Amino acid sequence: MTTDSSLPAALYVVATPIGHLDDITRRAAQILTEVDVCCCEDTRHSKRLLEHLGARPKLVSVHEHNERERIDFILSLLEQGQRVALISDAGTPLISDPGFPLVRAVTQAGFDVRPVPGVSAVTAALSVAGLPTDRWVFEGFLPAKTGQRQQRLQQLVNETRTLVLYESSHRIERCLDDLVDVMGADRPLVLARELTKQFETVLRGTAAEVRELVAQDADQRKGEFVLMIGGANSADQPSQTQLDGDQLMAVLAPLMPPKQAAATLVELIGGRKKDWYERIVALGGSSADR
Ligand code: SAM
């Protein structure tokens, strides 16, 4: 394991906990004690974490309202050879958090940007959802206005990958209403709340079931949320069903006569026996033709 005892000048993008204070890596803690300057969204909030770690860097506030104005100053620090950390209030900076203009400017100016990875609510939530995680899309926060939110969901209704959203307690109920209306009551939904904190809860069910649980229990509307929506599945997607049928047909055709393969496909996939038969024959026949 390498240590960072003589930390080189760079911008270190450091992940911090999303709840449980022990969820910080040893490397992140070490770097935060060694940097000269730490850019934080809210200096008072981050001071608590830094004190907990025994770190005393100079604090500079970098939040969504001033981050562009701070860029020249931070570039000048890097120019002087200072070690600068970027943290956000929670989790990984730039993930629905400030930092993108700064990171871009620092890379464009030719200085080093180094990741110090750790927690993010998106990966923590996906790791326990029980939904497919081989392919997923992160949409961050949906628009605050109902019309725009519904429109965004409408654009995502046919997305087959697991969809991940962030939501706050202010809008969780309205967001769930829109999800049921636009995505459908039966869409699989997982709602992860207050991860790694005292009242951590993960609700799983259909969109309508999860909405109902949240509507009935005011406690379930408190805190911070990650919403994960099962992708538009094969039952909703004729093309996906067709693809599975094609794969199965390619497997069955060499193994049995066309009539039998067609009958098996009707049983497993549905459709008309005659159509399957013609497609098998077009594919080059089956074992019985050879
Ligand atoms: N940068 C952070 C990250 O890496 O996850 C996200 C910051 S974003 C401003 C805050 C949102 O993240 C919250 O509104 C919520 O959707 C999600 N979030 C953060 N902490 C969470 C937690 N402990 N449990 C569930 N969701 C959380």
Tab-separated table of C-alpha atoms and ligand atoms in Angstrom:
chain	number	residue	atom	x	y	z
A	1	MET	CA	0.000	0.000	0.000
A	2	THR	CA	1.331	3.436	-0.891
A	3	THR	CA	1.149	6.231	1.654
A	4	ASP	CA	0.724	9.908	0.985
A	5	SER	CA	3.225	11.236	3.512
A	6	SER	CA	4.676	13.646	0.950
A	7	LEU	CA	1.548	14.527	-0.868
A	8	PRO	CA	2.212	16.124	-4.271
A	9	ALA	CA	0.453	19.314	-5.323
A	10	ALA	CA	-2.872	18.432	-6.937
A	11	LEU	CA	-6.596	18.793	-6.582
A	12	TYR	CA	-7.782	15.782	-4.572
A	13	VAL	CA	-11.471	14.987	-5.103
A	14	VAL	CA	-12.310	13.246	-1.858
A	15	ALA	CA	-15.437	11.209	-1.068
A	16	THR	CA	-16.824	11.646	2.448
A	17	PRO	CA	-19.566	9.695	4.298
A	18	ILE	CA	-23.288	9.971	3.480
A	19	GLY	CA	-24.258	9.317	7.082
A	20	HIS	CA	-22.087	7.016	9.131
A	21	LEU	CA	-18.884	8.901	9.949
A	22	ASP	CA	-16.781	5.736	9.845
A	23	ASP	CA	-17.532	5.357	6.142
A	24	ILE	CA	-14.461	7.335	5.152
A	25	THR	CA	-11.467	5.540	3.722
A	26	ARG	CA	-8.146	5.628	5.538
A	27	ARG	CA	-6.590	7.246	2.493
A	28	ALA	CA	-9.264	9.975	2.403
A	29	ALA	CA	-8.741	10.698	6.106
A	30	GLN	CA	-4.978	10.820	5.578
A	31	ILE	CA	-5.206	13.159	2.610
A	32	LEU	CA	-7.572	15.510	4.416
A	33	THR	CA	-5.066	15.825	7.243
A	34	GLU	CA	-2.250	16.589	4.785
A	35	VAL	CA	-3.766	19.032	2.288
A	36	ASP	CA	-3.132	22.752	2.709
A	37	VAL	CA	-6.600	23.803	1.640
A	38	CYS	CA	-9.964	22.065	1.638
A	39	CYS	CA	-12.767	23.323	-0.586
A	40	CYS	CA	-16.137	22.567	1.029
A	41	GLU	CA	-19.732	23.297	0.121
A	42	ASP	CA	-20.578	24.373	3.655
A	43	THR	CA	-17.522	25.098	5.772
A	44	ARG	CA	-19.391	24.785	9.096
A	45	HIS	CA	-20.798	21.381	8.104
A	46	SER	CA	-17.429	20.042	6.902
A	47	LYS	CA	-15.573	21.421	9.906
A	48	ARG	CA	-17.304	18.777	12.043
A	49	LEU	CA	-15.992	15.953	9.857
A	50	LEU	CA	-12.517	17.458	9.621
A	51	GLU	CA	-12.342	17.934	13.402
A	52	HIS	CA	-13.474	14.326	13.846
A	53	LEU	CA	-10.492	13.331	11.658
A	54	GLY	CA	-8.091	15.695	13.402
A	55	ALA	CA	-7.578	17.578	10.126
A	56	ARG	CA	-7.035	21.338	10.097
A	57	PRO	CA	-6.659	22.523	6.492
A	58	LYS	CA	-7.560	26.083	5.518
A	59	LEU	CA	-11.230	26.004	4.449
A	60	VAL	CA	-12.544	27.638	1.285
A	61	SER	CA	-16.250	27.568	0.485
A	62	VAL	CA	-17.060	26.254	-2.979
A	63	HIS	CA	-20.762	25.829	-3.611
A	64	GLU	CA	-23.140	26.005	-6.552
A	65	HIS	CA	-23.496	29.816	-6.251
A	66	ASN	CA	-19.793	30.736	-6.162
A	67	GLU	CA	-17.869	27.858	-7.718
A	68	ARG	CA	-17.087	29.654	-10.975
A	69	GLU	CA	-15.777	32.724	-9.109
A	70	ARG	CA	-13.492	30.542	-6.998
A	71	ILE	CA	-11.758	28.882	-9.925
A	72	ASP	CA	-8.993	31.476	-10.458
A	73	PHE	CA	-8.178	31.510	-6.762
A	74	ILE	CA	-7.884	27.713	-6.601
A	75	LEU	CA	-5.771	27.664	-9.770
A	76	SER	CA	-3.446	30.178	-8.117
A	77	LEU	CA	-3.097	27.874	-5.082
A	78	LEU	CA	-2.155	24.956	-7.352
A	79	GLU	CA	0.270	27.241	-9.190
A	80	GLN	CA	1.984	27.874	-5.832
A	81	GLY	CA	2.325	24.108	-5.331
A	82	GLN	CA	-0.380	23.827	-2.676
A	83	ARG	CA	-2.306	20.611	-2.081
A	84	VAL	CA	-6.034	21.217	-2.386
A	85	ALA	CA	-8.911	18.899	-1.503
A	86	LEU	CA	-12.458	19.170	-2.802
A	87	ILE	CA	-15.192	17.651	-0.653
A	88	SER	CA	-18.956	18.090	-0.651
A	89	ASP	CA	-21.468	17.942	2.189
A	90	ALA	CA	-21.829	14.188	1.691
A	91	GLY	CA	-20.646	11.431	-0.593
A	92	THR	CA	-18.681	11.948	-3.776
A	93	PRO	CA	-18.176	15.505	-5.064
A	94	LEU	CA	-19.657	16.193	-8.541
A	95	ILE	CA	-22.290	13.458	-8.087
A	96	SER	CA	-25.311	15.794	-7.924
A	97	ASP	CA	-22.918	18.133	-6.128
A	98	PRO	CA	-20.670	21.083	-7.037
A	99	GLY	CA	-17.233	20.662	-8.545
A	100	PHE	CA	-17.612	20.064	-12.268
A	101	PRO	CA	-16.527	23.573	-13.440
A	102	LEU	CA	-13.588	23.477	-11.030
A	103	VAL	CA	-12.392	20.010	-12.078
A	104	ARG	CA	-12.701	20.957	-15.733
A	105	ALA	CA	-10.761	24.204	-15.215
A	106	VAL	CA	-8.024	22.446	-13.244
A	107	THR	CA	-7.572	19.766	-15.905
A	108	GLN	CA	-7.590	22.392	-18.660
A	109	ALA	CA	-4.916	24.364	-16.801
A	110	GLY	CA	-2.777	21.223	-16.782
A	111	PHE	CA	-2.765	20.508	-13.050
A	112	ASP	CA	-3.266	17.070	-11.568
A	113	VAL	CA	-6.730	15.993	-10.412
A	114	ARG	CA	-6.698	12.860	-8.275
A	115	PRO	CA	-9.699	10.824	-7.167
A	116	VAL	CA	-9.934	9.661	-3.585
A	117	PRO	CA	-12.941	7.387	-4.005
A	118	GLY	CA	-15.421	6.248	-1.409
A	119	VAL	CA	-19.116	6.427	-0.705
A	120	SER	CA	-21.862	7.676	-2.947
A	121	ALA	CA	-25.563	7.283	-2.210
A	122	VAL	CA	-26.134	5.995	-5.744
A	123	THR	CA	-23.793	2.998	-5.429
A	124	ALA	CA	-24.730	2.317	-1.798
A	125	ALA	CA	-28.413	2.171	-2.781
A	126	LEU	CA	-27.857	0.034	-5.881
A	127	SER	CA	-25.803	-2.434	-3.858
A	128	VAL	CA	-28.829	-3.348	-1.721
A	129	ALA	CA	-31.734	-2.740	-4.113
A	130	GLY	CA	-32.056	-6.214	-5.548
A	131	LEU	CA	-32.592	-4.733	-9.023
A	132	PRO	CA	-30.336	-5.411	-12.032
A	133	THR	CA	-27.087	-3.473	-11.705
A	134	ASP	CA	-25.209	-4.701	-14.762
A	135	ARG	CA	-26.526	-1.660	-16.643
A	136	TRP	CA	-28.155	1.332	-14.987
A	137	VAL	CA	-28.745	5.026	-15.590
A	138	PHE	CA	-28.434	7.836	-13.099
A	139	GLU	CA	-30.729	10.815	-13.630
A	140	GLY	CA	-29.880	12.670	-10.398
A	141	PHE	CA	-32.707	14.953	-9.252
A	142	LEU	CA	-35.773	15.231	-11.464
A	143	PRO	CA	-36.996	18.767	-12.193
A	144	ALA	CA	-38.789	20.443	-9.261
A	145	LYS	CA	-41.831	21.509	-11.322
A	146	THR	CA	-44.513	18.844	-11.759
A	147	GLY	CA	-44.988	19.328	-15.516
A	148	GLN	CA	-41.273	19.160	-16.238
A	149	ARG	CA	-40.839	16.194	-13.894
A	150	GLN	CA	-43.600	14.249	-15.632
A	151	GLN	CA	-42.137	15.115	-19.009
A	152	ARG	CA	-38.696	13.826	-17.948
A	153	LEU	CA	-40.260	10.586	-16.664
A	154	GLN	CA	-42.164	10.249	-19.927
A	155	GLN	CA	-38.840	10.423	-21.782
A	156	LEU	CA	-37.557	7.604	-19.565
A	157	VAL	CA	-40.594	5.326	-19.663
A	158	ASN	CA	-39.096	2.887	-22.180
A	159	GLU	CA	-35.651	2.808	-20.572
A	160	THR	CA	-34.783	-0.850	-20.045
A	161	ARG	CA	-31.911	-0.222	-17.611
A	162	THR	CA	-32.470	0.280	-13.883
A	163	LEU	CA	-33.159	3.971	-13.369
A	164	VAL	CA	-31.699	5.734	-10.329
A	165	LEU	CA	-32.942	9.067	-8.990
A	166	TYR	CA	-32.176	11.270	-6.008
A	167	GLU	CA	-35.032	12.912	-4.135
A	168	SER	CA	-35.515	15.103	-1.090
A	169	SER	CA	-38.195	14.856	1.596
A	170	HIS	CA	-39.988	17.918	0.151
A	171	ARG	CA	-40.916	16.222	-3.072
A	172	ILE	CA	-40.852	12.510	-2.326
A	173	GLU	CA	-44.647	12.106	-2.293
A	174	ARG	CA	-45.219	14.092	-5.475
A	175	CYS	CA	-42.382	12.260	-7.161
A	176	LEU	CA	-43.887	8.878	-6.236
A	177	ASP	CA	-47.295	10.017	-7.526
A	178	ASP	CA	-45.719	10.953	-10.848
A	179	LEU	CA	-43.810	7.679	-11.012
A	180	VAL	CA	-47.003	5.669	-10.586
A	181	ASP	CA	-48.867	7.820	-13.120
A	182	VAL	CA	-46.183	7.839	-15.797
A	183	MET	CA	-44.280	4.568	-15.304
A	184	GLY	CA	-47.298	2.527	-14.196
A	185	ALA	CA	-48.484	1.113	-10.861
A	186	ASP	CA	-46.767	-2.259	-11.401
A	187	ARG	CA	-43.254	-1.012	-12.139
A	188	PRO	CA	-40.731	-2.467	-9.626
A	189	LEU	CA	-39.559	0.279	-7.283
A	190	VAL	CA	-37.006	0.383	-4.475
A	191	LEU	CA	-36.844	3.373	-2.158
A	192	ALA	CA	-33.658	3.646	-0.085
A	193	ARG	CA	-33.920	6.187	2.740
A	194	GLU	CA	-31.333	7.510	5.176
A	195	LEU	CA	-28.677	4.991	4.141
A	196	THR	CA	-26.036	4.294	6.798
A	197	LYS	CA	-27.964	6.448	9.294
A	198	GLN	CA	-30.093	5.544	12.309
A	199	PHE	CA	-33.369	5.322	10.418
A	200	GLU	CA	-32.081	3.561	7.318
A	201	THR	CA	-35.002	1.930	5.474
A	202	VAL	CA	-35.239	0.160	2.139
A	203	LEU	CA	-38.768	-0.295	0.777
A	204	ARG	CA	-39.255	-2.708	-2.099
A	205	GLY	CA	-42.373	-3.431	-4.129
A	206	THR	CA	-44.329	-2.130	-7.060
A	207	ALA	CA	-44.495	1.642	-7.568
A	208	ALA	CA	-48.054	1.650	-6.192
A	209	GLU	CA	-47.107	-0.430	-3.138
A	210	VAL	CA	-44.137	1.771	-2.242
A	211	ARG	CA	-46.218	4.917	-2.738
A	212	GLU	CA	-48.850	3.489	-0.402
A	213	LEU	CA	-46.277	2.643	2.296
A	214	VAL	CA	-44.905	6.183	2.134
A	215	ALA	CA	-48.389	7.751	2.135
A	216	GLN	CA	-49.376	5.804	5.247
A	217	ASP	CA	-46.300	6.526	7.350
A	218	ALA	CA	-45.076	10.097	7.824
A	219	ASP	CA	-41.698	8.790	9.041
A	220	GLN	CA	-41.095	7.299	5.593
A	221	ARG	CA	-41.216	10.804	4.132
A	222	LYS	CA	-38.353	12.102	6.279
A	223	GLY	CA	-34.697	12.260	5.313
A	224	GLU	CA	-32.854	11.628	2.070
A	225	PHE	CA	-33.883	9.210	-0.644
A	226	VAL	CA	-32.584	7.223	-3.563
A	227	LEU	CA	-35.276	5.881	-5.895
A	228	MET	CA	-34.510	2.915	-8.096
A	229	ILE	CA	-36.967	1.917	-10.791
A	230	GLY	CA	-36.842	-1.413	-12.567
A	231	GLY	CA	-36.290	-0.978	-16.301
A	232	ALA	CA	-39.131	-1.375	-18.770
A	233	ASN	CA	-39.172	-5.176	-18.780
A	234	SER	CA	-39.693	-7.810	-21.412
A	235	ALA	CA	-43.419	-8.063	-20.678
A	236	ASP	CA	-43.857	-4.418	-21.737
A	237	GLN	CA	-41.467	-4.683	-24.639
A	238	PRO	CA	-42.457	-6.784	-27.631
A	239	SER	CA	-39.056	-6.289	-29.220
A	240	GLN	CA	-37.303	-7.700	-26.150
A	241	THR	CA	-39.653	-10.730	-26.135
A	242	GLN	CA	-38.914	-11.202	-29.801
A	243	LEU	CA	-35.194	-11.154	-29.111
A	244	ASP	CA	-35.535	-13.844	-26.441
A	245	GLY	CA	-37.660	-15.882	-28.858
A	246	ASP	CA	-34.991	-15.555	-31.532
A	247	GLN	CA	-32.333	-16.794	-29.157
A	248	LEU	CA	-34.451	-19.717	-28.052
A	249	MET	CA	-35.343	-20.555	-31.648
A	250	ALA	CA	-31.647	-20.636	-32.566
A	251	VAL	CA	-31.055	-23.081	-29.711
A	252	LEU	CA	-34.063	-25.327	-30.379
A	253	ALA	CA	-33.938	-25.511	-34.164
A	254	PRO	CA	-30.853	-27.743	-34.432
A	255	LEU	CA	-32.178	-30.049	-31.728
A	256	MET	CA	-35.600	-31.088	-33.049
A	257	PRO	CA	-37.821	-31.168	-36.133
A	258	PRO	CA	-39.299	-27.762	-37.144
A	259	LYS	CA	-42.854	-28.702	-36.119
A	260	GLN	CA	-41.762	-29.749	-32.665
A	261	ALA	CA	-39.510	-26.678	-32.262
A	262	ALA	CA	-42.394	-24.432	-33.351
A	263	ALA	CA	-44.770	-26.072	-30.848
A	264	THR	CA	-42.194	-25.672	-28.058
A	265	LEU	CA	-41.703	-22.011	-28.902
A	266	VAL	CA	-45.471	-21.410	-28.787
A	267	GLU	CA	-45.537	-22.950	-25.342
A	268	LEU	CA	-42.557	-21.003	-24.007
A	269	ILE	CA	-42.850	-17.656	-25.793
A	270	GLY	CA	-46.339	-17.553	-27.310
A	271	GLY	CA	-47.279	-16.544	-30.851
A	272	ARG	CA	-48.536	-18.691	-33.739
A	273	LYS	CA	-47.090	-22.109	-34.475
A	274	LYS	CA	-47.214	-21.449	-38.227
A	275	ASP	CA	-45.141	-18.254	-37.866
A	276	TRP	CA	-42.500	-19.950	-35.775
A	277	TYR	CA	-42.419	-22.901	-38.199
A	278	GLU	CA	-41.812	-20.585	-41.173
A	279	ARG	CA	-39.070	-18.722	-39.329
A	280	ILE	CA	-37.331	-21.959	-38.329
A	281	VAL	CA	-37.425	-23.170	-41.906
A	282	ALA	CA	-36.097	-19.801	-43.124
A	283	LEU	CA	-33.322	-20.043	-40.553
A	284	GLY	CA	-32.035	-23.100	-42.313
A	285	GLY	CA	-34.241	-25.826	-40.922
A	286	SER	CA	-33.635	-28.140	-38.024
A	287	SER	CA	-32.047	-31.472	-37.263
A	288	ALA	CA	-34.837	-33.230	-39.172
A	289	ASP	CA	-33.888	-31.453	-42.428
A	290	ARG	CA	-30.345	-32.679	-42.396
B	1	SAM	N1	-22.702	13.631	-3.619
B	1	SAM	C1	-23.703	12.827	-2.990
B	1	SAM	C2	-23.451	11.354	-3.351
B	1	SAM	O1	-22.336	11.005	-3.767
B	1	SAM	O2	-24.359	10.567	-3.199
B	1	SAM	C3	-25.100	13.271	-3.336
B	1	SAM	C4	-25.390	14.690	-2.973
B	1	SAM	S1	-27.000	15.222	-3.379
B	1	SAM	C5	-26.911	16.944	-3.114
B	1	SAM	C6	-27.935	14.726	-2.001
B	1	SAM	C7	-28.902	13.613	-2.339
B	1	SAM	O3	-28.216	12.370	-2.311
B	1	SAM	C8	-30.043	13.465	-1.352
B	1	SAM	O4	-31.121	14.334	-1.639
B	1	SAM	C9	-30.432	12.026	-1.564
B	1	SAM	O5	-31.200	11.899	-2.718
B	1	SAM	C10	-29.063	11.370	-1.805
B	1	SAM	N2	-28.496	10.931	-0.510
B	1	SAM	C11	-27.441	11.449	0.133
B	1	SAM	N3	-27.224	10.791	1.277
B	1	SAM	C12	-28.161	9.828	1.366
B	1	SAM	C13	-28.457	8.809	2.317
B	1	SAM	N4	-27.752	8.685	3.425
B	1	SAM	N5	-29.490	7.984	2.049
B	1	SAM	C14	-30.206	8.111	0.930
B	1	SAM	N6	-29.974	9.053	0.004
B	1	SAM	C15	-28.971	9.909	0.221
